[in-house]
C-alpha atoms as a PDB file:
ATOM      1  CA  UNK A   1     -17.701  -7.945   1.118  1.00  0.00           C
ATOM      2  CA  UNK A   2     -15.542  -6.034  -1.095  1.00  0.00           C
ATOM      3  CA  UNK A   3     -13.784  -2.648  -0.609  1.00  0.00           C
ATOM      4  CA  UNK A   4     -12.897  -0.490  -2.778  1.00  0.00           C
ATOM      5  CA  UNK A   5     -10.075   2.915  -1.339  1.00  0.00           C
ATOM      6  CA  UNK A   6     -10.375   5.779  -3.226  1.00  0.00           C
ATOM      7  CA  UNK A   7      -7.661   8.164  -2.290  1.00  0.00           C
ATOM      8  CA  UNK A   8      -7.878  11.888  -3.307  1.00  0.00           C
ATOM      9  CA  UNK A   9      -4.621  13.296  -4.272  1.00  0.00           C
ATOM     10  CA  UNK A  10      -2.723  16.680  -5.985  1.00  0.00           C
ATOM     11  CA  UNK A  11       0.823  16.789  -5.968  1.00  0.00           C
ATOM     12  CA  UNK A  12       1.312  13.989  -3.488  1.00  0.00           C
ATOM     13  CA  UNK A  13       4.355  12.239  -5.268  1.00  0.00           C
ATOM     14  CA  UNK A  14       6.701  12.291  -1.973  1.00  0.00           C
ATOM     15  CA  UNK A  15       4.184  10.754  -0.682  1.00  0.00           C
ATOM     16  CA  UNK A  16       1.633   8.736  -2.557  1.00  0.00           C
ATOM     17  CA  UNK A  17       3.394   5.203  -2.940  1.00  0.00           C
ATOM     18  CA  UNK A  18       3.484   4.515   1.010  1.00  0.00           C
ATOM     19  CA  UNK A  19       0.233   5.586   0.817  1.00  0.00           C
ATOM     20  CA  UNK A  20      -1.530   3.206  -1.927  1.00  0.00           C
ATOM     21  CA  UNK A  21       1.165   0.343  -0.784  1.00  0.00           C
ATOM     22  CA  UNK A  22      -0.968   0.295   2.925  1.00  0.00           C
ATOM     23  CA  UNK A  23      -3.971  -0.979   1.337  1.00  0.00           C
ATOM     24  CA  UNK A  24      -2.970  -2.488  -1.561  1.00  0.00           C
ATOM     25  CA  UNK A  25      -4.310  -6.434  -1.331  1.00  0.00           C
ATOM     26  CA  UNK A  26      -6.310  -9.253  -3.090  1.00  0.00           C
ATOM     27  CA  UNK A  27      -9.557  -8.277  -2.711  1.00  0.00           C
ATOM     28  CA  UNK A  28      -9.235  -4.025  -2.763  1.00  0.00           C
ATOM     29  CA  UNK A  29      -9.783  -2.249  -5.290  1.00  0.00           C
ATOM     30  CA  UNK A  30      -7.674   1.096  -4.586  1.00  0.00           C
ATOM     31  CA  UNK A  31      -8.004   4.163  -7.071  1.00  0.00           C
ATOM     32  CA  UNK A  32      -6.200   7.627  -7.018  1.00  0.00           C
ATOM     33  CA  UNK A  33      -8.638  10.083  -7.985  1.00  0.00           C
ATOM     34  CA  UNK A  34      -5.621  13.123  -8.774  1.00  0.00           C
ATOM     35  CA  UNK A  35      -6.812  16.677  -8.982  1.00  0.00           C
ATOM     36  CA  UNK A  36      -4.148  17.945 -11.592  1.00  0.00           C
ATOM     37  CA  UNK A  37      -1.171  16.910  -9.895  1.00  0.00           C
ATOM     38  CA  UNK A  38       2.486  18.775 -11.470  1.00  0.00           C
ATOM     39  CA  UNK A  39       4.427  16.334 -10.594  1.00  0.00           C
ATOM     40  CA  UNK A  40       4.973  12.483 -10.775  1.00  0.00           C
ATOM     41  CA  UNK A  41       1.547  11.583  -8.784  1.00  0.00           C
ATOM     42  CA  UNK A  42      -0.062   9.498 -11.266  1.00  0.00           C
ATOM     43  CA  UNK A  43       2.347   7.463 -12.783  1.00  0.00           C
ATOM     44  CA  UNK A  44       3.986   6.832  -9.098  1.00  0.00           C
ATOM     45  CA  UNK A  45       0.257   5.728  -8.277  1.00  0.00           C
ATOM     46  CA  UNK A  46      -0.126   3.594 -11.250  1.00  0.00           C
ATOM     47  CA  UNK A  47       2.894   1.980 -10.501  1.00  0.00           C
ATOM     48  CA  UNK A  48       2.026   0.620  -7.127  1.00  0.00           C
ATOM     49  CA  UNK A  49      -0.669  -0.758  -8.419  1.00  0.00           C
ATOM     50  CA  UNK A  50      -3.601   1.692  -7.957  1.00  0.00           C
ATOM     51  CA  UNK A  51      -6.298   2.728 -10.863  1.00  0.00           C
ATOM     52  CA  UNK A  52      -5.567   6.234 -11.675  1.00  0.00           C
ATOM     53  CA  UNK A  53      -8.860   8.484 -12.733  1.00  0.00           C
ATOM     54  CA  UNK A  54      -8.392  12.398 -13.554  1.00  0.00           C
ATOM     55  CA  UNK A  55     -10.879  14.735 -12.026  1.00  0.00           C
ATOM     56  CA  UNK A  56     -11.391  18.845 -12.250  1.00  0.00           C
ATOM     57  CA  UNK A  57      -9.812  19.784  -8.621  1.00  0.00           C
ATOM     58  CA  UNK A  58     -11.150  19.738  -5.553  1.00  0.00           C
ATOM     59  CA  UNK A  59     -11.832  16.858  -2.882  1.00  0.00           C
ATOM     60  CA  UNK A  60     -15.464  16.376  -2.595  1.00  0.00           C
ATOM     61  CA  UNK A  61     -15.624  15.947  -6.934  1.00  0.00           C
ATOM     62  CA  UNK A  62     -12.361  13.875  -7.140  1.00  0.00           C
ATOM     63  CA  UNK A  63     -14.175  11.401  -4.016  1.00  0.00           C
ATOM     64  CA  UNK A  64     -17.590  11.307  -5.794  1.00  0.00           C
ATOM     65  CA  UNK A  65     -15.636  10.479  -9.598  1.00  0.00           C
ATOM     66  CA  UNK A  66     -13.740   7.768  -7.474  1.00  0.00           C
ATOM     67  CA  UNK A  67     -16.681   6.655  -5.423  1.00  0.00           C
ATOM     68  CA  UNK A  68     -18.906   6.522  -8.822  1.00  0.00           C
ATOM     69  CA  UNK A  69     -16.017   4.423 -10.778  1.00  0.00           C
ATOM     70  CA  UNK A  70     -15.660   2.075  -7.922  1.00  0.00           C
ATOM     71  CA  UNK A  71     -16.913  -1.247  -8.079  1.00  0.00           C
ATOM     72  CA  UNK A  72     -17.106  -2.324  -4.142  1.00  0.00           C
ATOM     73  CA  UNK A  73     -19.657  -3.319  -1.964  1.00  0.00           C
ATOM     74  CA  UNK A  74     -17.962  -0.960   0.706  1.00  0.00           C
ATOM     75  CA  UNK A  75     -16.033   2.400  -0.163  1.00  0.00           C
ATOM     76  CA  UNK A  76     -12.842   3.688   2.184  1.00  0.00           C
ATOM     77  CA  UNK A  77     -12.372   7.516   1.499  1.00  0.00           C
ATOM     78  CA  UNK A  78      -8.285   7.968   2.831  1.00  0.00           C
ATOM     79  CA  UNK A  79      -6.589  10.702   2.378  1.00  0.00           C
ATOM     80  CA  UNK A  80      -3.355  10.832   0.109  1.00  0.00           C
ATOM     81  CA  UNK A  81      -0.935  11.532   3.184  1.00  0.00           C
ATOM     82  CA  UNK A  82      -2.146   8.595   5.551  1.00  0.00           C
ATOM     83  CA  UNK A  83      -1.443   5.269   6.225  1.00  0.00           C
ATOM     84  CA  UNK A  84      -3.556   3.090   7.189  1.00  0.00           C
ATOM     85  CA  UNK A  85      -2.488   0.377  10.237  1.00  0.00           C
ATOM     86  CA  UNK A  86      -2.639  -3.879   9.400  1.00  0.00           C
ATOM     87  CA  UNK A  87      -5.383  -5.367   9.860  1.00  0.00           C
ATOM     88  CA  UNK A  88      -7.486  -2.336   8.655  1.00  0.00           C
ATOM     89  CA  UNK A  89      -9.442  -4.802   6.102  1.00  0.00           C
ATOM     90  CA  UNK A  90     -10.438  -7.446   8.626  1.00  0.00           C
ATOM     91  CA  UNK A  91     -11.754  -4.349  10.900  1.00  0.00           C
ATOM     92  CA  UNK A  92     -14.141  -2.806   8.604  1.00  0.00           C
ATOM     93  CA  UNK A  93     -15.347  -5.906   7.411  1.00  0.00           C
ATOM     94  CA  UNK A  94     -15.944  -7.026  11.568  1.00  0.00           C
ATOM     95  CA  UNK A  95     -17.638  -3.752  11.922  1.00  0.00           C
ATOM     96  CA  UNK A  96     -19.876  -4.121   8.971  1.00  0.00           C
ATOM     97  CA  UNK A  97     -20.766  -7.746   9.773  1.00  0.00           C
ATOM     98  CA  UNK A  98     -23.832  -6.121  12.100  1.00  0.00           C
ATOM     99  CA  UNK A  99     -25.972  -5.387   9.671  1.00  0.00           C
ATOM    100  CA  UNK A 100     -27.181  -1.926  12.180  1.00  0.00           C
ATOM    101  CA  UNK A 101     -23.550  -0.940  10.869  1.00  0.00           C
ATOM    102  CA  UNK A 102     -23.616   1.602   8.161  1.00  0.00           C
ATOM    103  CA  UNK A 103     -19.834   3.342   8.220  1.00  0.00           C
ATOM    104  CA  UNK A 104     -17.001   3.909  10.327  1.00  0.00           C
ATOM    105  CA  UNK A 105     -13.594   5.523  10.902  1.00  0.00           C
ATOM    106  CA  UNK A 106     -10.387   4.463  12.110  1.00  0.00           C
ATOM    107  CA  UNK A 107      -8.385   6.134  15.164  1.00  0.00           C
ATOM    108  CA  UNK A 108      -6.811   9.770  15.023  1.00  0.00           C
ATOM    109  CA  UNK A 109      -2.577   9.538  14.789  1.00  0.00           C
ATOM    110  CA  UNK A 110       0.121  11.704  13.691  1.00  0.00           C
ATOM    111  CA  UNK A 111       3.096  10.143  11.950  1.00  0.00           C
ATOM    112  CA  UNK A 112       4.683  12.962  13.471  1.00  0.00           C
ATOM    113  CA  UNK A 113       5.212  12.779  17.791  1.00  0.00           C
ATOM    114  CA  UNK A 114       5.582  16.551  18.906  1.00  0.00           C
ATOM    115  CA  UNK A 115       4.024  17.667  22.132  1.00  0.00           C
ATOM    116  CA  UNK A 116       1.971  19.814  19.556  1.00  0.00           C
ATOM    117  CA  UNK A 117       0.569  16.285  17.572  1.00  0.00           C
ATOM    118  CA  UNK A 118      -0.271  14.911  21.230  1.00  0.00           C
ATOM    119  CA  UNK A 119      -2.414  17.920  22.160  1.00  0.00           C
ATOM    120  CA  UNK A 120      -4.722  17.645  18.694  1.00  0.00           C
ATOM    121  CA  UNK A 121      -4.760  13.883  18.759  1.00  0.00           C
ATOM    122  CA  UNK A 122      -6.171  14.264  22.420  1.00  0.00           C
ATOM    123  CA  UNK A 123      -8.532  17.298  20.940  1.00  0.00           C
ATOM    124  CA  UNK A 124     -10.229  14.833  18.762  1.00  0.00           C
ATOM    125  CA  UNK A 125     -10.045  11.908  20.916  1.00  0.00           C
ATOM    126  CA  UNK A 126     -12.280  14.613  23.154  1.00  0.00           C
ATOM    127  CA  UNK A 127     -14.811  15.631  19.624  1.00  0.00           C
ATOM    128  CA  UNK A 128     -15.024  11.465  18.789  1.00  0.00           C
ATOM    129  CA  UNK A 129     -15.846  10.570  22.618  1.00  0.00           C
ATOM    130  CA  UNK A 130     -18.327  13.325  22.723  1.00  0.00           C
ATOM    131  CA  UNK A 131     -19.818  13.870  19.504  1.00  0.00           C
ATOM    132  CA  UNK A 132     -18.606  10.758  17.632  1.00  0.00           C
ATOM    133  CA  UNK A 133     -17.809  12.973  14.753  1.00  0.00           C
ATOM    134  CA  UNK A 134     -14.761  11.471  13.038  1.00  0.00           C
ATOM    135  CA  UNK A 135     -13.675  13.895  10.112  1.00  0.00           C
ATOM    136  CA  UNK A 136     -11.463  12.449   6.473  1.00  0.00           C
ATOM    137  CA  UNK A 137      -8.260  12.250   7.665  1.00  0.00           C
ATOM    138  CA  UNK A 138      -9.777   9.457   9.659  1.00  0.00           C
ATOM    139  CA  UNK A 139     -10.389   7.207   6.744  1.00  0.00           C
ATOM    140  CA  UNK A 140     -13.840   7.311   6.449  1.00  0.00           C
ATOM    141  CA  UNK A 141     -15.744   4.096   5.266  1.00  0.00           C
ATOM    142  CA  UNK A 142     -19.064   3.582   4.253  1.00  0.00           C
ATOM    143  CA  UNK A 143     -21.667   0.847   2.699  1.00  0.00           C
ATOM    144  CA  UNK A 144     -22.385   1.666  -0.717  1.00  0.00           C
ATOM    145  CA  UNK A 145     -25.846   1.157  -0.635  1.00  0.00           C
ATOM    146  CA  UNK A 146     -25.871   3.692   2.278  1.00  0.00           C
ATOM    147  CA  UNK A 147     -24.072   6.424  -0.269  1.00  0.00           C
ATOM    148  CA  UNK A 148     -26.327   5.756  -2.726  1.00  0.00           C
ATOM    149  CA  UNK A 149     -29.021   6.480  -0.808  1.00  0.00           C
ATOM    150  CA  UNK A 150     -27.878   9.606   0.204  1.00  0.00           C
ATOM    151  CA  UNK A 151     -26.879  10.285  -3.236  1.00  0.00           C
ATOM    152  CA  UNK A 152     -23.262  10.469  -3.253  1.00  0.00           C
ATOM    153  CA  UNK A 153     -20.597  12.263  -1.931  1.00  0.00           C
ATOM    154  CA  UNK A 154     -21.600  15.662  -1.786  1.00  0.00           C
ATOM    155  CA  UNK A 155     -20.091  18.174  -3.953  1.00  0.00           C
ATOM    156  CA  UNK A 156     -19.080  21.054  -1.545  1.00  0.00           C
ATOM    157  CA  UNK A 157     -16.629  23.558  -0.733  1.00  0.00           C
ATOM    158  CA  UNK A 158     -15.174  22.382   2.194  1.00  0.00           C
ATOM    159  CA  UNK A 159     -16.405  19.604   5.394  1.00  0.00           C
ATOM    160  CA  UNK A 160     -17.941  17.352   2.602  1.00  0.00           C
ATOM    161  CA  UNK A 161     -16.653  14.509   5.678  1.00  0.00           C
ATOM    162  CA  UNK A 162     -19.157  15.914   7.509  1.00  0.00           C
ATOM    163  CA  UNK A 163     -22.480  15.649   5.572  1.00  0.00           C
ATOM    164  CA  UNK A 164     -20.924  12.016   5.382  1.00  0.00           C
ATOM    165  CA  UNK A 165     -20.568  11.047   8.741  1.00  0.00           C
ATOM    166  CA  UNK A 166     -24.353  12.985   8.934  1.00  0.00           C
ATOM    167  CA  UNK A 167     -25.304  10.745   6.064  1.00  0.00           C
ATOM    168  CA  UNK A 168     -23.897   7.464   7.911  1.00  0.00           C
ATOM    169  CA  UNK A 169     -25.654   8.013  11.019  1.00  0.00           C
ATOM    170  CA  UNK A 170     -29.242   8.443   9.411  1.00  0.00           C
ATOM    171  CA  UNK A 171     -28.703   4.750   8.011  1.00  0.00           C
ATOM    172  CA  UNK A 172     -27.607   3.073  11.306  1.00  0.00           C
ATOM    173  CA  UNK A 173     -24.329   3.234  13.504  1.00  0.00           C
ATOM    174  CA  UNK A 174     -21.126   4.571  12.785  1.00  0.00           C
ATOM    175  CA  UNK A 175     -18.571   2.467  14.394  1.00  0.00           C
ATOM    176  CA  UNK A 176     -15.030   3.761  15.136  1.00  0.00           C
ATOM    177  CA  UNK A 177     -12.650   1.158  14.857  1.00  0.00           C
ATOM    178  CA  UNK A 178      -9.134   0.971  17.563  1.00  0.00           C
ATOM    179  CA  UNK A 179      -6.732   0.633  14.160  1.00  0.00           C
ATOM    180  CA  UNK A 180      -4.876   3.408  13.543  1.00  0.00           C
ATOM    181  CA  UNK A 181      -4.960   5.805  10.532  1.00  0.00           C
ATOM    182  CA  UNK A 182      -2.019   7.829  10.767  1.00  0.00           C
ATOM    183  CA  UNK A 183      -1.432  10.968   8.918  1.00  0.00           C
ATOM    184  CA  UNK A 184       1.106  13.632   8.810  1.00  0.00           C
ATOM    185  CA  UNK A 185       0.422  16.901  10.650  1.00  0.00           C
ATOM    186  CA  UNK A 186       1.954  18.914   7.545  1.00  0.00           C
ATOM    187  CA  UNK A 187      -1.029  20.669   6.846  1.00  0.00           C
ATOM    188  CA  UNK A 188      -1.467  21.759  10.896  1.00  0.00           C
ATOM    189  CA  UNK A 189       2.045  22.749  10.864  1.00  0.00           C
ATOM    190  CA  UNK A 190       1.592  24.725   7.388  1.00  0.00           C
ATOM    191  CA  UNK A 191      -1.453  26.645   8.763  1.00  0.00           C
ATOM    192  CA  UNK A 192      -1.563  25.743  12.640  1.00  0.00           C
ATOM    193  CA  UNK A 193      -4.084  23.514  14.637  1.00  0.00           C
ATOM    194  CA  UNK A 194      -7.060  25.828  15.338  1.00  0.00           C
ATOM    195  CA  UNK A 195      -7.134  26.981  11.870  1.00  0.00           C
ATOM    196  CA  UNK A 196      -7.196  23.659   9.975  1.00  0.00           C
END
């Protein structure tokens, strides 16, 4: 099983190397997929070791360019400003060792510990244990086979996470995994909790 982390980014240079260096490994395929990034994204990227593709902006076309130049048996959509936690390879590979397993997601954390981060992370502890909708910054992984079949990552404005965790669940289970993807609250701070 091979898995390939494709990692949407614009402008991310404060913050992209952590990023590629938690799933870098023998084994992973990890490409950047940047958006027209200003600053020193890319090359930062290409120097820790990820592929670097160019894509018109916007997150659902820069995940389907990366998703479509991926080579994996299993893609990992993570977001350019989280981390994934060790041992994140061995758990998607557990998970999709049931072959009724057709994605997953990893836990909701904030890098960040404010009384305000403990409130949301509890929020969509509350969404995952009733819904079991995980969104993106959740690391979102799926079998290829299973995007194919839905053909692709849709290319909309906004939620595209959503149509696929939708897209997961009509092929078989989505299973949400105890390791950690943490991610800074930077963009809740920037425009507040409810809104984002």
């Amino acid at each position: 099983m091979t898995i390939s982390v494709v990692i949407p980014a614009l402008d991310e240079a404060s913050r992209i190397v952590r990023t590629v260096e938690t799933v870098i490994a023998p084994g992973v395929e990890v490409i950047v997929v940047d958006g027209g990034s200003r600053d020193e994204t890319c090359r930062l990227a290409r120097d820790a070791g990820a592929r670097v593709l160019v894509s018109p902006r916007g997150r659902a076309r820069q995940l389907r360019m990366g998703s479509e130049e991926s080579s994996g048996s299993v893609v990992l959509f993570l977001h350019a400003d989280t981390d994934l936690e060790s041992g994140w390879q061995e758990g998607v590979r557990t998970a999709l060792s049931d072959p009724l397993c057709a994605g997953g997601a990893f836990a909701f954390r904030f890098a960040e510990r404010g009384v305000r981060e403990r409130w949301i992370e509890l929020g969509v502890a509350l969404r995952i244990a009733i819904f079991n909708l995980p969104y993106g910054d959740q690391a979102l992984f799926i079998r290829r086979i299973v995007l194919e079949q839905m053909g692709g990552m849709p290319i909309v404005p906004m939620m595209e996470d959503l149509d696929l965790v939708r897209g997961i669940k009509r092929a078989g289970q989505l299973r949400m995994l105890p390791l950690a993807a943490t991610t800074s609250s930077r963009r809740y701070r920037a425009r507040g909790g409810p809104r984002t």
